[in-house]
Amino acid sequence: MNIDFISLVQISIAAVFINNFVLSRFLGLCPFFGVSKKLSSAVGMGMAVIFVMTVASMITWIIFHYLLVPYEVDYLRTIVFILVIASLVQLVEMTLQKFSPVLYDALGIYLPLITTNCAIMGVAVLNAGKNDFTQEPYSFIESLVNGIMSGIGFTLALVLMAGIREKLELANIPRPLQGLPIAFVTAGLMAIAFLGFSGLNFFK
Amino acid sequence: MIKEELKRGIIAENPILVLALGLCPALAVSTSLQNGLGMGCAATFVLICSNIIISLIKKWIPEKVRIPCYIVIIATFVTIVELTLKAYFPELNNQLGIFVPLIVVNCVILGRAEAFASKNNLGRSIIDGFVMGLGFTLALCILAIIREVLGSNKLWGLKVFPGFRPMTIFILAPGGFFTIAFVMAMINYFRQKKEGGQS
C-alpha cells in the first residue's frame, strides 16, 4: 500500500479548517454548546473526543470493509457503528480507570457523553461513504488521518468558543439574548470566519 | 389532556427551541422547507416507534445495559427509515445525506426514551412521542422557512418576493446559527415580558 502524503495533508487541512465538524458540517453541536462554558472542561472534552474518534474511525473502518462489505450486509451500518461506538466508549472508560487513573480523572466525566456525540458517528459514516476528493471510500490510513484531524478540528472550535464565552460572562448582554442565543450568534460569527477557508480549493 | 400535552410538546418543552436538544439535524437540514419537513417526519416516526417498543419492554431491560438497549432499538427504526427513503424518496435521501443515519444519535429520541418511555405506560408514551415529534418538526419548519425565504427567496421550491435579492449566507452554516439565535431570543423576549407583566 503506497501512502500519498500530499493527499493526507489535504485531508488534514480539509478536516480541520474547510469542513470543520462544528462550524461547517453542524456535527457535535450538543457538546459544543453544553461543555463550552469553561476553558478547562472544553480542553478535557476535546481530548476525549480526539481519542475516541481516532480509535472509532480505525475500528469501524476495519469492520465495514472486512465484515459488512464482503458479506453484503452494509445496510446494517447504522446499527453496527453505534454499537461499536457505545461499547468502545465503555471499554475506553474501563481501561483508563484501571491503567491510568490520572487520565481517567481528567476525561472520565466526558466519556459517557461521547456515545451520543454525533461527531463520532458522523466520522464513521463519512469514512464509509464516498469522500470529497476522489469520490471513493477512504483507505485505512486516510480514515485514520481523517479521524484524528476531525477530532482536532472539533477541539479547536470548542476551545475557541470556550475562550470567548468566558469573556462573554462579563459582558453586558440584552436580557433576551443571554445564555444560549448569544452563544449561537458567537458560533455564527466564528462560522463566517471559517467560511474564509473554503477559498483553499482542494476538491476535484 | 391532549391539548395540554400538545402545548407542552410544542411550546413549554419544545425540544429544539427551549430544551436545545437535537441541534445538529435542526441546523444542518433546515436549509429548505422540504428538507426540514422530511427530517421532522423521519425523526417523529423513529421517536414514536422507539417510545412504543421501549415502554412495552421496559420491565425486561436490566438497569445497567439500558442505554445500549435503547440505542439498538432506535438504530433498528433508523435503518427502516433509511431503506424506505432510499427506495421511495431518493432525492430527499441525497439532500439529507449523512443526517439520516445520524438520527440514531439525535438526543431528542434518546432523551425521551430515557426520561419518559422507560417510566410511563404505552398510551402516554405514544402521545409523548407524537407531541415531542410534532414540536421538533414545527421548530424545524420555522427555521427552514426563515432560512429558505431569506437565503434563496424561495418557499417549497417556489419564488416568493419578486425583486428581492436573496442573502446566500442564510443557507450556509453561519445563517443557521444566526437564525436559531434570533428565534430563541424572540421566545425569551416574549417569555420575559409575560413574566414581567405578572409579577
PDB file of C-alpha atoms in Angstrom, chain A:
ATOM      1  CA  MET A   1       0.000   0.000   0.000  1.00  0.00           C
ATOM      2  CA  ASN A   2       1.552   3.287  -1.028  1.00  0.00           C
ATOM      3  CA  ILE A   3       0.813   6.311   1.076  1.00  0.00           C
ATOM      4  CA  ASP A   4       0.351   9.605  -0.683  1.00  0.00           C
ATOM      5  CA  PHE A   5       1.467  12.313   1.726  1.00  0.00           C
ATOM      6  CA  ILE A   6       0.064  15.154  -0.339  1.00  0.00           C
ATOM      7  CA  SER A   7      -3.414  13.695  -0.123  1.00  0.00           C
ATOM      8  CA  LEU A   8      -3.009  13.131   3.632  1.00  0.00           C
ATOM      9  CA  VAL A   9      -2.093  16.802   4.092  1.00  0.00           C
ATOM     10  CA  GLN A  10      -5.106  17.783   2.004  1.00  0.00           C
ATOM     11  CA  ILE A  11      -7.389  15.586   4.110  1.00  0.00           C
ATOM     12  CA  SER A  12      -5.971  17.104   7.298  1.00  0.00           C
ATOM     13  CA  ILE A  13      -6.455  20.705   6.248  1.00  0.00           C
ATOM     14  CA  ALA A  14      -9.929  19.982   4.909  1.00  0.00           C
ATOM     15  CA  ALA A  15     -10.957  18.222   8.123  1.00  0.00           C
ATOM     16  CA  VAL A  16      -9.653  20.915  10.494  1.00  0.00           C
ATOM     17  CA  PHE A  17     -10.496  24.100   8.597  1.00  0.00           C
ATOM     18  CA  ILE A  18     -12.599  23.775   5.456  1.00  0.00           C
ATOM     19  CA  ASN A  19     -15.120  21.189   6.615  1.00  0.00           C
ATOM     20  CA  ASN A  20     -14.738  21.883  10.319  1.00  0.00           C
ATOM     21  CA  PHE A  21     -17.090  19.455  12.032  1.00  0.00           C
ATOM     22  CA  VAL A  22     -18.836  22.006  14.198  1.00  0.00           C
ATOM     23  CA  LEU A  23     -18.768  25.185  12.181  1.00  0.00           C
ATOM     24  CA  SER A  24     -19.432  23.943   8.690  1.00  0.00           C
ATOM     25  CA  ARG A  25     -20.852  20.431   8.956  1.00  0.00           C
ATOM     26  CA  PHE A  26     -23.070  21.023  12.033  1.00  0.00           C
ATOM     27  CA  LEU A  27     -21.907  17.863  13.814  1.00  0.00           C
ATOM     28  CA  GLY A  28     -21.406  17.618  17.563  1.00  0.00           C
ATOM     29  CA  LEU A  29     -23.323  20.760  18.432  1.00  0.00           C
ATOM     30  CA  CYS A  30     -24.705  19.451  21.722  1.00  0.00           C
ATOM     31  CA  PRO A  31     -21.294  19.120  23.434  1.00  0.00           C
ATOM     32  CA  PHE A  32     -20.157  22.257  21.593  1.00  0.00           C
ATOM     33  CA  PHE A  33     -22.757  24.351  23.405  1.00  0.00           C
ATOM     34  CA  GLY A  34     -23.004  22.188  26.514  1.00  0.00           C
ATOM     35  CA  VAL A  35     -19.348  21.971  27.517  1.00  0.00           C
ATOM     36  CA  SER A  36     -18.037  25.315  26.277  1.00  0.00           C
ATOM     37  CA  LYS A  37     -18.729  27.383  29.382  1.00  0.00           C
ATOM     38  CA  LYS A  38     -15.298  26.781  30.920  1.00  0.00           C
ATOM     39  CA  LEU A  39     -11.961  26.549  29.145  1.00  0.00           C
ATOM     40  CA  SER A  40     -10.644  23.686  31.282  1.00  0.00           C
ATOM     41  CA  SER A  41     -13.634  21.438  30.687  1.00  0.00           C
ATOM     42  CA  ALA A  42     -13.562  22.303  26.976  1.00  0.00           C
ATOM     43  CA  VAL A  43      -9.963  21.070  26.743  1.00  0.00           C
ATOM     44  CA  GLY A  44     -10.874  17.855  28.591  1.00  0.00           C
ATOM     45  CA  MET A  45     -13.826  17.166  26.344  1.00  0.00           C
ATOM     46  CA  GLY A  46     -11.758  17.919  23.253  1.00  0.00           C
ATOM     47  CA  MET A  47      -9.051  15.451  24.271  1.00  0.00           C
ATOM     48  CA  ALA A  48     -11.630  12.749  24.969  1.00  0.00           C
ATOM     49  CA  VAL A  49     -13.243  13.335  21.563  1.00  0.00           C
ATOM     50  CA  ILE A  50      -9.913  13.188  19.671  1.00  0.00           C
ATOM     51  CA  PHE A  51      -9.047   9.931  21.418  1.00  0.00           C
ATOM     52  CA  VAL A  52     -12.387   8.178  20.860  1.00  0.00           C
ATOM     53  CA  MET A  53     -12.719   9.497  17.313  1.00  0.00           C
ATOM     54  CA  THR A  54      -9.318   8.128  16.290  1.00  0.00           C
ATOM     55  CA  VAL A  55      -9.981   4.677  17.721  1.00  0.00           C
ATOM     56  CA  ALA A  56     -13.566   4.632  16.426  1.00  0.00           C
ATOM     57  CA  SER A  57     -12.561   5.539  12.878  1.00  0.00           C
ATOM     58  CA  MET A  58     -10.000   2.699  12.839  1.00  0.00           C
ATOM     59  CA  ILE A  59     -12.324   0.049  14.228  1.00  0.00           C
ATOM     60  CA  THR A  60     -15.388   0.999  12.187  1.00  0.00           C
ATOM     61  CA  TRP A  61     -13.253   1.050   9.014  1.00  0.00           C
ATOM     62  CA  ILE A  62     -11.990  -2.483   9.686  1.00  0.00           C
ATOM     63  CA  ILE A  63     -15.481  -3.771  10.488  1.00  0.00           C
ATOM     64  CA  PHE A  64     -17.055  -2.073   7.494  1.00  0.00           C
ATOM     65  CA  HIS A  65     -14.522  -3.229   4.902  1.00  0.00           C
ATOM     66  CA  TYR A  66     -13.737  -6.718   6.228  1.00  0.00           C
ATOM     67  CA  LEU A  67     -17.108  -7.757   7.655  1.00  0.00           C
ATOM     68  CA  LEU A  68     -20.038  -5.766   6.299  1.00  0.00           C
ATOM     69  CA  VAL A  69     -18.989  -5.321   2.669  1.00  0.00           C
ATOM     70  CA  PRO A  70     -17.805  -8.910   1.962  1.00  0.00           C
ATOM     71  CA  TYR A  71     -20.994 -10.396   3.421  1.00  0.00           C
ATOM     72  CA  GLU A  72     -23.158  -7.776   1.676  1.00  0.00           C
ATOM     73  CA  VAL A  73     -24.824  -6.574   4.848  1.00  0.00           C
ATOM     74  CA  ASP A  74     -23.740  -2.945   4.585  1.00  0.00           C
ATOM     75  CA  TYR A  75     -27.322  -1.836   5.286  1.00  0.00           C
ATOM     76  CA  LEU A  76     -26.613  -2.836   8.905  1.00  0.00           C
ATOM     77  CA  ARG A  77     -24.051   0.001   9.015  1.00  0.00           C
ATOM     78  CA  THR A  78     -26.024   2.265  11.364  1.00  0.00           C
ATOM     79  CA  ILE A  79     -26.734  -0.402  13.986  1.00  0.00           C
ATOM     80  CA  VAL A  80     -23.229  -1.865  13.903  1.00  0.00           C
ATOM     81  CA  PHE A  81     -21.459   1.505  14.076  1.00  0.00           C
ATOM     82  CA  ILE A  82     -23.467   2.833  17.005  1.00  0.00           C
ATOM     83  CA  LEU A  83     -22.977  -0.424  18.919  1.00  0.00           C
ATOM     84  CA  VAL A  84     -19.250  -0.368  18.242  1.00  0.00           C
ATOM     85  CA  ILE A  85     -19.024   3.232  19.411  1.00  0.00           C
ATOM     86  CA  ALA A  86     -21.097   2.619  22.550  1.00  0.00           C
ATOM     87  CA  SER A  87     -19.056  -0.413  23.569  1.00  0.00           C
ATOM     88  CA  LEU A  88     -15.815   1.320  22.627  1.00  0.00           C
ATOM     89  CA  VAL A  89     -16.598   4.247  24.906  1.00  0.00           C
ATOM     90  CA  GLN A  90     -17.378   1.818  27.722  1.00  0.00           C
ATOM     91  CA  LEU A  91     -14.131  -0.063  27.063  1.00  0.00           C
ATOM     92  CA  VAL A  92     -12.047   3.103  26.976  1.00  0.00           C
ATOM     93  CA  GLU A  93     -13.624   4.193  30.239  1.00  0.00           C
ATOM     94  CA  MET A  94     -12.828   0.890  31.971  1.00  0.00           C
ATOM     95  CA  THR A  95      -9.289   0.713  30.583  1.00  0.00           C
ATOM     96  CA  LEU A  96      -8.492   4.244  31.650  1.00  0.00           C
ATOM     97  CA  GLN A  97      -9.913   3.636  35.112  1.00  0.00           C
ATOM     98  CA  LYS A  98      -7.666   0.607  35.535  1.00  0.00           C
ATOM     99  CA  PHE A  99      -4.412   1.724  33.939  1.00  0.00           C
ATOM    100  CA  SER A 100      -4.348   5.494  34.026  1.00  0.00           C
ATOM    101  CA  PRO A 101      -6.321   6.972  36.923  1.00  0.00           C
ATOM    102  CA  VAL A 102      -4.849  10.419  36.248  1.00  0.00           C
ATOM    103  CA  LEU A 103      -6.184  10.476  32.706  1.00  0.00           C
ATOM    104  CA  TYR A 104      -9.442   8.959  33.914  1.00  0.00           C
ATOM    105  CA  ASP A 105      -9.921  11.779  36.404  1.00  0.00           C
ATOM    106  CA  ALA A 106      -9.367  14.301  33.635  1.00  0.00           C
ATOM    107  CA  LEU A 107     -11.581  12.708  30.963  1.00  0.00           C
ATOM    108  CA  GLY A 108     -13.886  10.437  32.983  1.00  0.00           C
ATOM    109  CA  ILE A 109     -16.982  12.594  33.194  1.00  0.00           C
ATOM    110  CA  TYR A 110     -16.909  13.442  29.484  1.00  0.00           C
ATOM    111  CA  LEU A 111     -16.704   9.886  28.205  1.00  0.00           C
ATOM    112  CA  PRO A 112     -20.361   8.832  28.722  1.00  0.00           C
ATOM    113  CA  LEU A 113     -21.450  11.979  26.869  1.00  0.00           C
ATOM    114  CA  ILE A 114     -19.446  10.930  23.833  1.00  0.00           C
ATOM    115  CA  THR A 115     -21.689   7.965  22.971  1.00  0.00           C
ATOM    116  CA  THR A 116     -24.408  10.315  21.775  1.00  0.00           C
ATOM    117  CA  ASN A 117     -21.997  12.801  20.210  1.00  0.00           C
ATOM    118  CA  CYS A 118     -22.958  12.797  16.556  1.00  0.00           C
ATOM    119  CA  ALA A 119     -19.441  13.830  15.540  1.00  0.00           C
ATOM    120  CA  ILE A 120     -18.115  10.335  16.341  1.00  0.00           C
ATOM    121  CA  MET A 121     -20.919   8.596  14.460  1.00  0.00           C
ATOM    122  CA  GLY A 122     -20.524  11.190  11.718  1.00  0.00           C
ATOM    123  CA  VAL A 123     -16.842  10.454  11.136  1.00  0.00           C
ATOM    124  CA  ALA A 124     -17.575   6.718  10.959  1.00  0.00           C
ATOM    125  CA  VAL A 125     -20.362   7.220   8.408  1.00  0.00           C
ATOM    126  CA  LEU A 126     -18.314   9.710   6.380  1.00  0.00           C
ATOM    127  CA  ASN A 127     -15.330   7.353   6.249  1.00  0.00           C
ATOM    128  CA  ALA A 128     -17.545   4.554   4.964  1.00  0.00           C
ATOM    129  CA  GLY A 129     -19.080   6.710   2.223  1.00  0.00           C
ATOM    130  CA  LYS A 130     -17.573   8.478  -0.757  1.00  0.00           C
ATOM    131  CA  ASN A 131     -15.043  11.177   0.097  1.00  0.00           C
ATOM    132  CA  ASP A 132     -14.893  14.710  -1.281  1.00  0.00           C
ATOM    133  CA  PHE A 133     -11.587  14.287  -3.112  1.00  0.00           C
ATOM    134  CA  THR A 134     -11.741  11.197  -5.299  1.00  0.00           C
ATOM    135  CA  GLN A 135     -15.375  10.093  -4.837  1.00  0.00           C
ATOM    136  CA  GLU A 136     -14.175   6.761  -3.466  1.00  0.00           C
ATOM    137  CA  PRO A 137     -14.139   5.419   0.097  1.00  0.00           C
ATOM    138  CA  TYR A 138     -11.088   6.384   2.148  1.00  0.00           C
ATOM    139  CA  SER A 139      -8.297   3.865   2.636  1.00  0.00           C
ATOM    140  CA  PHE A 140      -7.397   2.795   6.162  1.00  0.00           C
ATOM    141  CA  ILE A 141      -4.639   5.368   6.628  1.00  0.00           C
ATOM    142  CA  GLU A 142      -6.798   8.124   5.156  1.00  0.00           C
ATOM    143  CA  SER A 143      -9.655   7.213   7.510  1.00  0.00           C
ATOM    144  CA  LEU A 144      -7.278   7.283  10.452  1.00  0.00           C
ATOM    145  CA  VAL A 145      -5.937  10.719   9.497  1.00  0.00           C
ATOM    146  CA  ASN A 146      -9.456  11.982   8.866  1.00  0.00           C
ATOM    147  CA  GLY A 147     -10.499  10.732  12.326  1.00  0.00           C
ATOM    148  CA  ILE A 148      -7.626  12.410  14.177  1.00  0.00           C
ATOM    149  CA  MET A 149      -7.885  15.655  12.254  1.00  0.00           C
ATOM    150  CA  SER A 150     -11.661  15.912  12.569  1.00  0.00           C
ATOM    151  CA  GLY A 151     -11.211  15.490  16.319  1.00  0.00           C
ATOM    152  CA  ILE A 152      -8.595  18.239  16.338  1.00  0.00           C
ATOM    153  CA  GLY A 153     -10.923  20.497  14.337  1.00  0.00           C
ATOM    154  CA  PHE A 154     -13.705  19.859  16.838  1.00  0.00           C
ATOM    155  CA  THR A 155     -11.361  20.635  19.746  1.00  0.00           C
ATOM    156  CA  LEU A 156     -10.138  23.811  18.056  1.00  0.00           C
ATOM    157  CA  ALA A 157     -13.683  25.123  17.639  1.00  0.00           C
ATOM    158  CA  LEU A 158     -14.648  24.066  21.182  1.00  0.00           C
ATOM    159  CA  VAL A 159     -11.629  25.713  22.819  1.00  0.00           C
ATOM    160  CA  LEU A 160     -12.047  28.951  20.820  1.00  0.00           C
ATOM    161  CA  MET A 161     -15.713  29.038  21.788  1.00  0.00           C
ATOM    162  CA  ALA A 162     -14.962  28.426  25.472  1.00  0.00           C
ATOM    163  CA  GLY A 163     -12.416  31.243  25.481  1.00  0.00           C
ATOM    164  CA  ILE A 164     -14.960  33.643  24.014  1.00  0.00           C
ATOM    165  CA  ARG A 165     -17.764  32.514  26.321  1.00  0.00           C
ATOM    166  CA  GLU A 166     -15.620  33.052  29.414  1.00  0.00           C
ATOM    167  CA  LYS A 167     -15.242  36.685  28.337  1.00  0.00           C
ATOM    168  CA  LEU A 168     -18.949  36.930  27.495  1.00  0.00           C
ATOM    169  CA  GLU A 169     -19.779  36.196  31.127  1.00  0.00           C
ATOM    170  CA  LEU A 170     -18.523  39.674  31.973  1.00  0.00           C
ATOM    171  CA  ALA A 171     -20.220  41.453  29.101  1.00  0.00           C
ATOM    172  CA  ASN A 172     -23.475  43.363  29.368  1.00  0.00           C
ATOM    173  CA  ILE A 173     -25.832  41.446  27.070  1.00  0.00           C
ATOM    174  CA  PRO A 174     -29.512  42.305  26.432  1.00  0.00           C
ATOM    175  CA  ARG A 175     -31.661  40.002  28.567  1.00  0.00           C
ATOM    176  CA  PRO A 176     -33.407  38.006  25.808  1.00  0.00           C
ATOM    177  CA  LEU A 177     -30.027  37.183  24.248  1.00  0.00           C
ATOM    178  CA  GLN A 178     -28.420  35.942  27.457  1.00  0.00           C
ATOM    179  CA  GLY A 179     -27.338  32.320  27.619  1.00  0.00           C
ATOM    180  CA  LEU A 180     -27.737  30.214  24.502  1.00  0.00           C
ATOM    181  CA  PRO A 181     -28.799  32.843  21.921  1.00  0.00           C
ATOM    182  CA  ILE A 182     -25.605  34.863  22.310  1.00  0.00           C
ATOM    183  CA  ALA A 183     -23.622  31.614  22.094  1.00  0.00           C
ATOM    184  CA  PHE A 184     -25.328  30.896  18.775  1.00  0.00           C
ATOM    185  CA  VAL A 185     -24.518  34.377  17.486  1.00  0.00           C
ATOM    186  CA  THR A 186     -20.879  33.839  18.507  1.00  0.00           C
ATOM    187  CA  ALA A 187     -20.833  30.491  16.725  1.00  0.00           C
ATOM    188  CA  GLY A 188     -22.313  32.158  13.642  1.00  0.00           C
ATOM    189  CA  LEU A 189     -19.549  34.778  13.590  1.00  0.00           C
ATOM    190  CA  MET A 190     -16.939  32.042  14.001  1.00  0.00           C
ATOM    191  CA  ALA A 191     -18.563  30.137  11.150  1.00  0.00           C
ATOM    192  CA  ILE A 192     -18.250  33.217   8.912  1.00  0.00           C
ATOM    193  CA  ALA A 193     -14.544  33.328   9.745  1.00  0.00           C
ATOM    194  CA  PHE A 194     -14.202  29.649   8.876  1.00  0.00           C
ATOM    195  CA  LEU A 195     -16.059  30.210   5.591  1.00  0.00           C
ATOM    196  CA  GLY A 196     -12.926  32.057   4.523  1.00  0.00           C
ATOM    197  CA  PHE A 197     -11.043  28.770   4.472  1.00  0.00           C
ATOM    198  CA  SER A 198     -13.301  27.431   1.742  1.00  0.00           C
ATOM    199  CA  GLY A 199     -11.199  29.521  -0.617  1.00  0.00           C
ATOM    200  CA  LEU A 200      -8.496  26.863  -0.187  1.00  0.00           C
ATOM    201  CA  ASN A 201      -9.766  24.736  -3.010  1.00  0.00           C
ATOM    202  CA  PHE A 202      -8.537  21.153  -2.888  1.00  0.00           C
ATOM    203  CA  PHE A 203     -11.599  19.356  -4.139  1.00  0.00           C
ATOM    204  CA  LYS A 204     -11.768  17.949  -7.616  1.00  0.00           C
TER     205      LYS A 204
END
